[in-house]
Coordinates of C-alpha atoms and ligand atoms in Angstrom, one line a residue:
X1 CA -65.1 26.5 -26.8
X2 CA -62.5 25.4 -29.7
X3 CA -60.7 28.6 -28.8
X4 CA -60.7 27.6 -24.8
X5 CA -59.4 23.8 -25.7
X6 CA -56.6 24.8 -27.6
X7 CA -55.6 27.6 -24.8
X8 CA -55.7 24.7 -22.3
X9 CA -53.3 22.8 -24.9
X10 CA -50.9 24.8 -25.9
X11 CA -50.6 27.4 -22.9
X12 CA -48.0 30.0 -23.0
X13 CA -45.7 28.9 -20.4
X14 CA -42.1 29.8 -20.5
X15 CA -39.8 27.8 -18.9
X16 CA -38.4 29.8 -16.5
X17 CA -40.3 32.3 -13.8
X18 CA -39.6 35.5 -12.2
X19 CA -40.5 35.3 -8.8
X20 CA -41.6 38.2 -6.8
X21 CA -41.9 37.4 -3.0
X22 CA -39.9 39.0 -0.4
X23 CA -39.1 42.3 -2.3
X24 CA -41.1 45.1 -0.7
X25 CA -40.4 48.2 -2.5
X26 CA -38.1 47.0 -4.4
X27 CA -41.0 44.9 -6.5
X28 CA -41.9 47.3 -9.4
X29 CA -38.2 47.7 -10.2
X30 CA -36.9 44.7 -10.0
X31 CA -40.3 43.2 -12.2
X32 CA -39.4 45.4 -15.0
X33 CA -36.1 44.6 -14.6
X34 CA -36.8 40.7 -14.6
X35 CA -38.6 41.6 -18.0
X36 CA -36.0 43.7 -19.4
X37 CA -33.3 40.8 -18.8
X38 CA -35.9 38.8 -20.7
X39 CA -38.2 36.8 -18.4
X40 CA -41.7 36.1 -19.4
X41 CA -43.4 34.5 -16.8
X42 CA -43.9 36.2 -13.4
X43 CA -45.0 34.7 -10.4
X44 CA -46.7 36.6 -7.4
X45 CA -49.7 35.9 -4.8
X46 CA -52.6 38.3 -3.3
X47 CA -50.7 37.6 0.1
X48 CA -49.5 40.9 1.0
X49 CA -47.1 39.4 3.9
X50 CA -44.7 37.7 2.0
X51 CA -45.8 40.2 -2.2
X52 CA -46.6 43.3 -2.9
X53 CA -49.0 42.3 -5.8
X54 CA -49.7 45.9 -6.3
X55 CA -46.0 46.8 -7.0
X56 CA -45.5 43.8 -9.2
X57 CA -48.7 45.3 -11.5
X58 CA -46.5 48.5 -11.3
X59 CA -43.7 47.3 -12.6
X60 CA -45.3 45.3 -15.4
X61 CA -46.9 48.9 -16.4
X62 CA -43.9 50.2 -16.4
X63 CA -42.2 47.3 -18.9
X64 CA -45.2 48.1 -21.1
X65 CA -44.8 51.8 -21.6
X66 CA -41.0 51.0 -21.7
X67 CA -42.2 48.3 -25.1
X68 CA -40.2 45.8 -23.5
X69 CA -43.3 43.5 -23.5
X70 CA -46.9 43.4 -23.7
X71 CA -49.6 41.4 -22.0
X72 CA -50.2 39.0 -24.8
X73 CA -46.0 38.1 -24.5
X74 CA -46.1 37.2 -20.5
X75 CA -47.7 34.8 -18.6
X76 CA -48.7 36.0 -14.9
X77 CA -49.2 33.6 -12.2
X78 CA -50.6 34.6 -8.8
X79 CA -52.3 32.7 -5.9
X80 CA -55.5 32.4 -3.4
X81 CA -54.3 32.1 -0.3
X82 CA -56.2 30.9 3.1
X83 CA -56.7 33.3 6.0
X84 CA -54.4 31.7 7.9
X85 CA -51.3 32.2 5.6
X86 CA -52.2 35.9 5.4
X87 CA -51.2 38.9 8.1
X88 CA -54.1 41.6 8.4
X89 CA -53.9 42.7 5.3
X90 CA -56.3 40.8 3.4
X91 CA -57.1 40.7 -0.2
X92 CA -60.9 39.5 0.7
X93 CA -63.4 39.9 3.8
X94 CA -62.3 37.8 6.5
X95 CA -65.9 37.0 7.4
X96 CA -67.2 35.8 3.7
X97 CA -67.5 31.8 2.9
X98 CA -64.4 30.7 0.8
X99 CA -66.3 30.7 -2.7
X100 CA -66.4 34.3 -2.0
X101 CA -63.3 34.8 -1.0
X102 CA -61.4 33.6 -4.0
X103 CA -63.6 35.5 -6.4
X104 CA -62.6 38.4 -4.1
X105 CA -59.1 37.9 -4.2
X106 CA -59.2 36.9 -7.7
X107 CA -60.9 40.4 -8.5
X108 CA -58.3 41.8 -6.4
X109 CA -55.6 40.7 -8.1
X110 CA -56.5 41.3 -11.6
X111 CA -57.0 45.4 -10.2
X112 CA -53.0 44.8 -9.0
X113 CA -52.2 43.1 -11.9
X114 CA -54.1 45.8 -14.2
X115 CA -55.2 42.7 -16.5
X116 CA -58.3 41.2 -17.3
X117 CA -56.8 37.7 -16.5
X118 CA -53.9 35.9 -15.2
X119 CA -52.2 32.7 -16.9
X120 CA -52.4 30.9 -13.7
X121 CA -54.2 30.8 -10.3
X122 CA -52.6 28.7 -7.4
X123 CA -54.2 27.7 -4.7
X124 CA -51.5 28.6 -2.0
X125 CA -51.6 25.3 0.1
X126 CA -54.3 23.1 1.3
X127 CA -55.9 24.0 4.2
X128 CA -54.4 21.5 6.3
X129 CA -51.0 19.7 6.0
X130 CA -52.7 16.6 5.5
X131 CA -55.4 15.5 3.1
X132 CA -57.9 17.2 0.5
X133 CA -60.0 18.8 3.0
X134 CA -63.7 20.1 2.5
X135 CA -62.4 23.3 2.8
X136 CA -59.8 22.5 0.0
X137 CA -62.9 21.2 -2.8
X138 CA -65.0 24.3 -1.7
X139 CA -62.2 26.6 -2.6
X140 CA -61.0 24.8 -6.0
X141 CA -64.5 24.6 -7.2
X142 CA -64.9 28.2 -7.0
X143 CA -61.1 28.8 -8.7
X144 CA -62.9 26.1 -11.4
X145 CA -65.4 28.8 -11.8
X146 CA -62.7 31.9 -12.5
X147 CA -61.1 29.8 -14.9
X148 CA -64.6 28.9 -16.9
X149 CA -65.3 32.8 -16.4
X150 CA -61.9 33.4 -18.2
X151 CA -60.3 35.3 -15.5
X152 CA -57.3 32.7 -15.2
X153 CA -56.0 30.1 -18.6
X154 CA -55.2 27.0 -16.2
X155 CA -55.2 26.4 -12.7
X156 CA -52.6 24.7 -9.7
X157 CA -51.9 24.1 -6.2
X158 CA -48.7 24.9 -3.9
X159 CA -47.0 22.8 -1.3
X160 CA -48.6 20.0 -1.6
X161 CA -47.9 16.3 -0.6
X162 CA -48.2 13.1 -2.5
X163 CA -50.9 12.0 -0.4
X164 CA -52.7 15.4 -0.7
X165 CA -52.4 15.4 -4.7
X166 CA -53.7 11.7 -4.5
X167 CA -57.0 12.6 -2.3
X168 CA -57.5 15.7 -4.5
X169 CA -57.2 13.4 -7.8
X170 CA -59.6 11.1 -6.6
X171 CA -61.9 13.5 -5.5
X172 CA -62.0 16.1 -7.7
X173 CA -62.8 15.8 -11.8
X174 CA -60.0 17.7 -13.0
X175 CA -56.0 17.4 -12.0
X176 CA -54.5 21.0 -12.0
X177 CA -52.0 22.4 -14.8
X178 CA -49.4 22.7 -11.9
X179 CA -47.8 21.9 -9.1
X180 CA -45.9 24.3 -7.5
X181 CA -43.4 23.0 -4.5
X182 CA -40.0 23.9 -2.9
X183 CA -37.9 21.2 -4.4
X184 CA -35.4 19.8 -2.1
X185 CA -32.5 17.5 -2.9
X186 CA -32.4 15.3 -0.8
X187 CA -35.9 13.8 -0.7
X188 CA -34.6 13.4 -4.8
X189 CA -35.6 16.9 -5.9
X190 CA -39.4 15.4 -4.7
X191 CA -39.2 12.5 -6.9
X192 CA -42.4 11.3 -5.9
X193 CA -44.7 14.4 -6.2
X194 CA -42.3 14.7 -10.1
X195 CA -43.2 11.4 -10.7
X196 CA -46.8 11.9 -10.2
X197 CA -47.2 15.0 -12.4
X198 CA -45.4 13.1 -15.1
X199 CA -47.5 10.4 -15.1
X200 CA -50.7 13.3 -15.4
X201 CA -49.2 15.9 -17.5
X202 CA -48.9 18.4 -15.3
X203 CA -46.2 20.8 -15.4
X204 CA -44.1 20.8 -12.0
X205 CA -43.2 24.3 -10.8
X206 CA -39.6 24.0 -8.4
X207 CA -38.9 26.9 -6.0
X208 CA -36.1 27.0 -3.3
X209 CA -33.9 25.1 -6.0
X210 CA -30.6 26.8 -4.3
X211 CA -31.6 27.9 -1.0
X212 CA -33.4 24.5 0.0
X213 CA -29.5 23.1 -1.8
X214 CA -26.9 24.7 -0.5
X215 CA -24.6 21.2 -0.2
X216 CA -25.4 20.5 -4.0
X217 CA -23.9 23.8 -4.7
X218 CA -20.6 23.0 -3.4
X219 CA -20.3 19.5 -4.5
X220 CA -17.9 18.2 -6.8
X221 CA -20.1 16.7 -8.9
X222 CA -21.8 20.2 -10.1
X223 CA -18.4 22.4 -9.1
X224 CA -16.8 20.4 -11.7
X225 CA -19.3 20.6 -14.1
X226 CA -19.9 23.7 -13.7
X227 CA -16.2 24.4 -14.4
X228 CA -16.3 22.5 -17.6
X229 CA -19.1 24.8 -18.9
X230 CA -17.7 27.5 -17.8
X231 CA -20.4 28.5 -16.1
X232 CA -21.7 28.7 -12.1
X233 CA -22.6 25.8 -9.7
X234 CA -26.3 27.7 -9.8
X235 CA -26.9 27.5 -13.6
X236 CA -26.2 23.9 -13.2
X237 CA -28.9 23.7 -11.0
X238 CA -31.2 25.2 -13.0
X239 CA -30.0 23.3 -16.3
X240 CA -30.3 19.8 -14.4
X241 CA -33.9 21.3 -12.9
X242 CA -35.1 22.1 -16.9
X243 CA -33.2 18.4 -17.5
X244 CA -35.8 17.2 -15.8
X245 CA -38.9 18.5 -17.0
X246 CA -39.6 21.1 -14.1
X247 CA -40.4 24.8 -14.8
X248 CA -37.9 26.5 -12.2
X249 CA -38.3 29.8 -10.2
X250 CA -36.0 32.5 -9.1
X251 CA -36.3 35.2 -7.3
X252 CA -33.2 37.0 -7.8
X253 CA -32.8 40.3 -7.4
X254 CA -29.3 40.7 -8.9
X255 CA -29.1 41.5 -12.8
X256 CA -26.4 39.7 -13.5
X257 CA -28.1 36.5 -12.1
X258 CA -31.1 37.1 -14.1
X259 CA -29.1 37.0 -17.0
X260 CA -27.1 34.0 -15.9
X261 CA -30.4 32.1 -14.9
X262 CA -32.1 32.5 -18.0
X263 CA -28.7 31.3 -20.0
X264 CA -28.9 28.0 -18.0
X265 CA -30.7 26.2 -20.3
X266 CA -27.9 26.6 -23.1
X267 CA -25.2 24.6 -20.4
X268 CA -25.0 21.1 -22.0
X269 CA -25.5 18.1 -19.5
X270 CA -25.6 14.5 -20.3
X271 CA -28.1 11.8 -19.4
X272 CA -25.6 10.1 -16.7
X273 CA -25.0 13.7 -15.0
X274 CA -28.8 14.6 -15.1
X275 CA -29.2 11.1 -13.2
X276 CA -26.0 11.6 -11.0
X277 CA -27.5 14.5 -9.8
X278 CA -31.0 13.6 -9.5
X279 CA -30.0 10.8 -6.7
X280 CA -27.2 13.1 -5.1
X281 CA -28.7 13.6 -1.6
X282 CA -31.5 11.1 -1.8
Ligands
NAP301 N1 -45.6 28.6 -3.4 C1 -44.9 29.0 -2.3 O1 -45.3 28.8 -1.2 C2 -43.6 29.7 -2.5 C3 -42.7 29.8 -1.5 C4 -41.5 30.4 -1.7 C5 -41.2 30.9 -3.0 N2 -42.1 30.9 -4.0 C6 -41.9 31.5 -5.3 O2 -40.6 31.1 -5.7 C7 -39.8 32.3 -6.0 C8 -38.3 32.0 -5.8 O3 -38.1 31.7 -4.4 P1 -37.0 30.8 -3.9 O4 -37.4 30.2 -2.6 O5 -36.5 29.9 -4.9 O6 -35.8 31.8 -3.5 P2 -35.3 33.1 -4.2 O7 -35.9 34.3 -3.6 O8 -35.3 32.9 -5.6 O9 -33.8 33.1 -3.6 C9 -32.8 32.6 -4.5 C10 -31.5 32.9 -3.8 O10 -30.5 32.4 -4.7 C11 -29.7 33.5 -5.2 N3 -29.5 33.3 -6.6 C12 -30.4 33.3 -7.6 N4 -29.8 33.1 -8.8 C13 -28.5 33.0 -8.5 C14 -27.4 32.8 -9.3 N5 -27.5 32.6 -10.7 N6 -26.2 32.7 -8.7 C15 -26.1 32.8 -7.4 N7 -27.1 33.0 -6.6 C16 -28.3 33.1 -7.2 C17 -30.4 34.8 -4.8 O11 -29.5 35.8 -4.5 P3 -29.4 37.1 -5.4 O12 -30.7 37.9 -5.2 O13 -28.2 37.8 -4.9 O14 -29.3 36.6 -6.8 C18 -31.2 34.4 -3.6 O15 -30.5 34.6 -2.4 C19 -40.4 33.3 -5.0 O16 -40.1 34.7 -5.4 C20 -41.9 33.0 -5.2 O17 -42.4 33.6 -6.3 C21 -43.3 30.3 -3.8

């Protein structure tokens, strides 16, 4: 029990993950890569359609045997996700309640992963765009039960609203570790949902930091910055995104860009930039 407390304390959670969507069979090699350019934190999802979980557990094997890490250094995130965010090939049996489901998929991904446990287990999205749903408590309490059975450290939820985090706080007994959302500028890097999670202590995860962007990247404000620090309009991103408490996400799959992403935290900003770009677009 002690042991568990102070796991849920002091988790080992970098501050920066690899994330492996959208690379098909490039997935093993760009994982050990990730890991060789020094990430430790990987983020992935039994959701075949947009990961090949399998692949990213293939490239983690491969980092091991390599001794560029082991287990005990990383901390792997994956993710339940509902029927309908899945193609036909599902990690569970499409006719089995939910509470079965996610100890399917959970048991899935751990034989992909090639652990005993992840670090993290995200609940994709709520069931519906609006609201904490039946559906939505069913399927939490049964990821409560992986994480008291040890299969995942702490738990979160993806792409979720104020509103939906709100419902779920009041009707649930324990706020997740994370939140995980794409983070767009102009509704002020999701000030609200930020502010929320601040208030709670949990960790906000940002994804789509420079595709959602793409104006922030080429405004003065961080080109000129960025040519002060000699550095590139996307590290700024990331710096101001670490700035503000979030634990950021790329997906890169150039090595150069690895390296460079990882380096953004040394890029020195001040308070007054960190705030001018915080209400840039909104
Ligand atoms: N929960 C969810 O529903 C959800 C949804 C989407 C994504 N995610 C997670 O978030 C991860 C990241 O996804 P993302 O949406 O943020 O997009 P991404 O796949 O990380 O795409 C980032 C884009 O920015 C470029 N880039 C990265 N670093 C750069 C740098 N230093 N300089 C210039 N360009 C750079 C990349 O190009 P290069 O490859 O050429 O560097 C790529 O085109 C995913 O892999 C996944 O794990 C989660």
């Amino acid at each position: 029990m002690m042991a568990g407390m102070a796991a849920t304390r002091r988790p080992p959670v970098p501050d920066f993950l690899y994330g492996t969507a959208w690379k098909e069979e490039r997935t093993a090699g760009l994982t050990e890569l990730a890991l060789r350019a020094g990430f430790r934190g990987v983020d992935t999802a039994n959701q075949r359609r947009h990961y090949f979980e399998a692949a990213v557990g293939e490239g983690l094997a491969a980092a091991y045997r390599a001794g560029v890490a082991t287990r005990a250094d990383l901390f792997l995130q994956t993710k339940f996700t509902y029927v309908d965010g899945q193609d036909h090939r599902l990690p569970y049996d499409r006719g089995a309640d939910l509470a079965t489901q996610v100890a399917q998929s959970m048991a899935s991904s751990l034989d992909h992963l090639r652990t005993d446990h992840v670090d993290s287990y995200v609940l994709h999205g709520p069931a519906t765009g609006h609201g904490w749903s039946d559906d939505d408590r069913e399927v939490w309490a049964a990821m409560v039960r992986e994480r008291d059975a040890g299969r995942t450290r702490l738990l979160g939820v993806s792409n979720v609203a104020l509103e939906q985090l709100e419902e779920m706080a009041a009707a649930e007994r324990e706020v997740p570790a994370f939140v995980q959302n794409r983070c767009f500028a102009r509704h002020g890097w999701d000030r609200a949902v930020r502010a929320f999670c601040r208030e709670r202590g949990i960790v906000y995860q940002g994804f789509s930091l420079l595709t959602a962007n793409r104006a922030v990247l080429s405004h003065p404000l961080v080109t000129g910055i960025a040519a002060r620090e000699g550095a590139t309009p996307a590290q700024v991103v990331f710096r101001f995104a670490l700035a503000v408490g979030m634990l950021p996400l790329t997906g890169t799959s150039d090595a150069t860009h690895m390296t460079q992403d990882l380096a953004s935290g040394l890029l020195t900003l001040s308070s007054d930039e960190v705030r001018a770009i915080e209400s840039l677009a909104g």
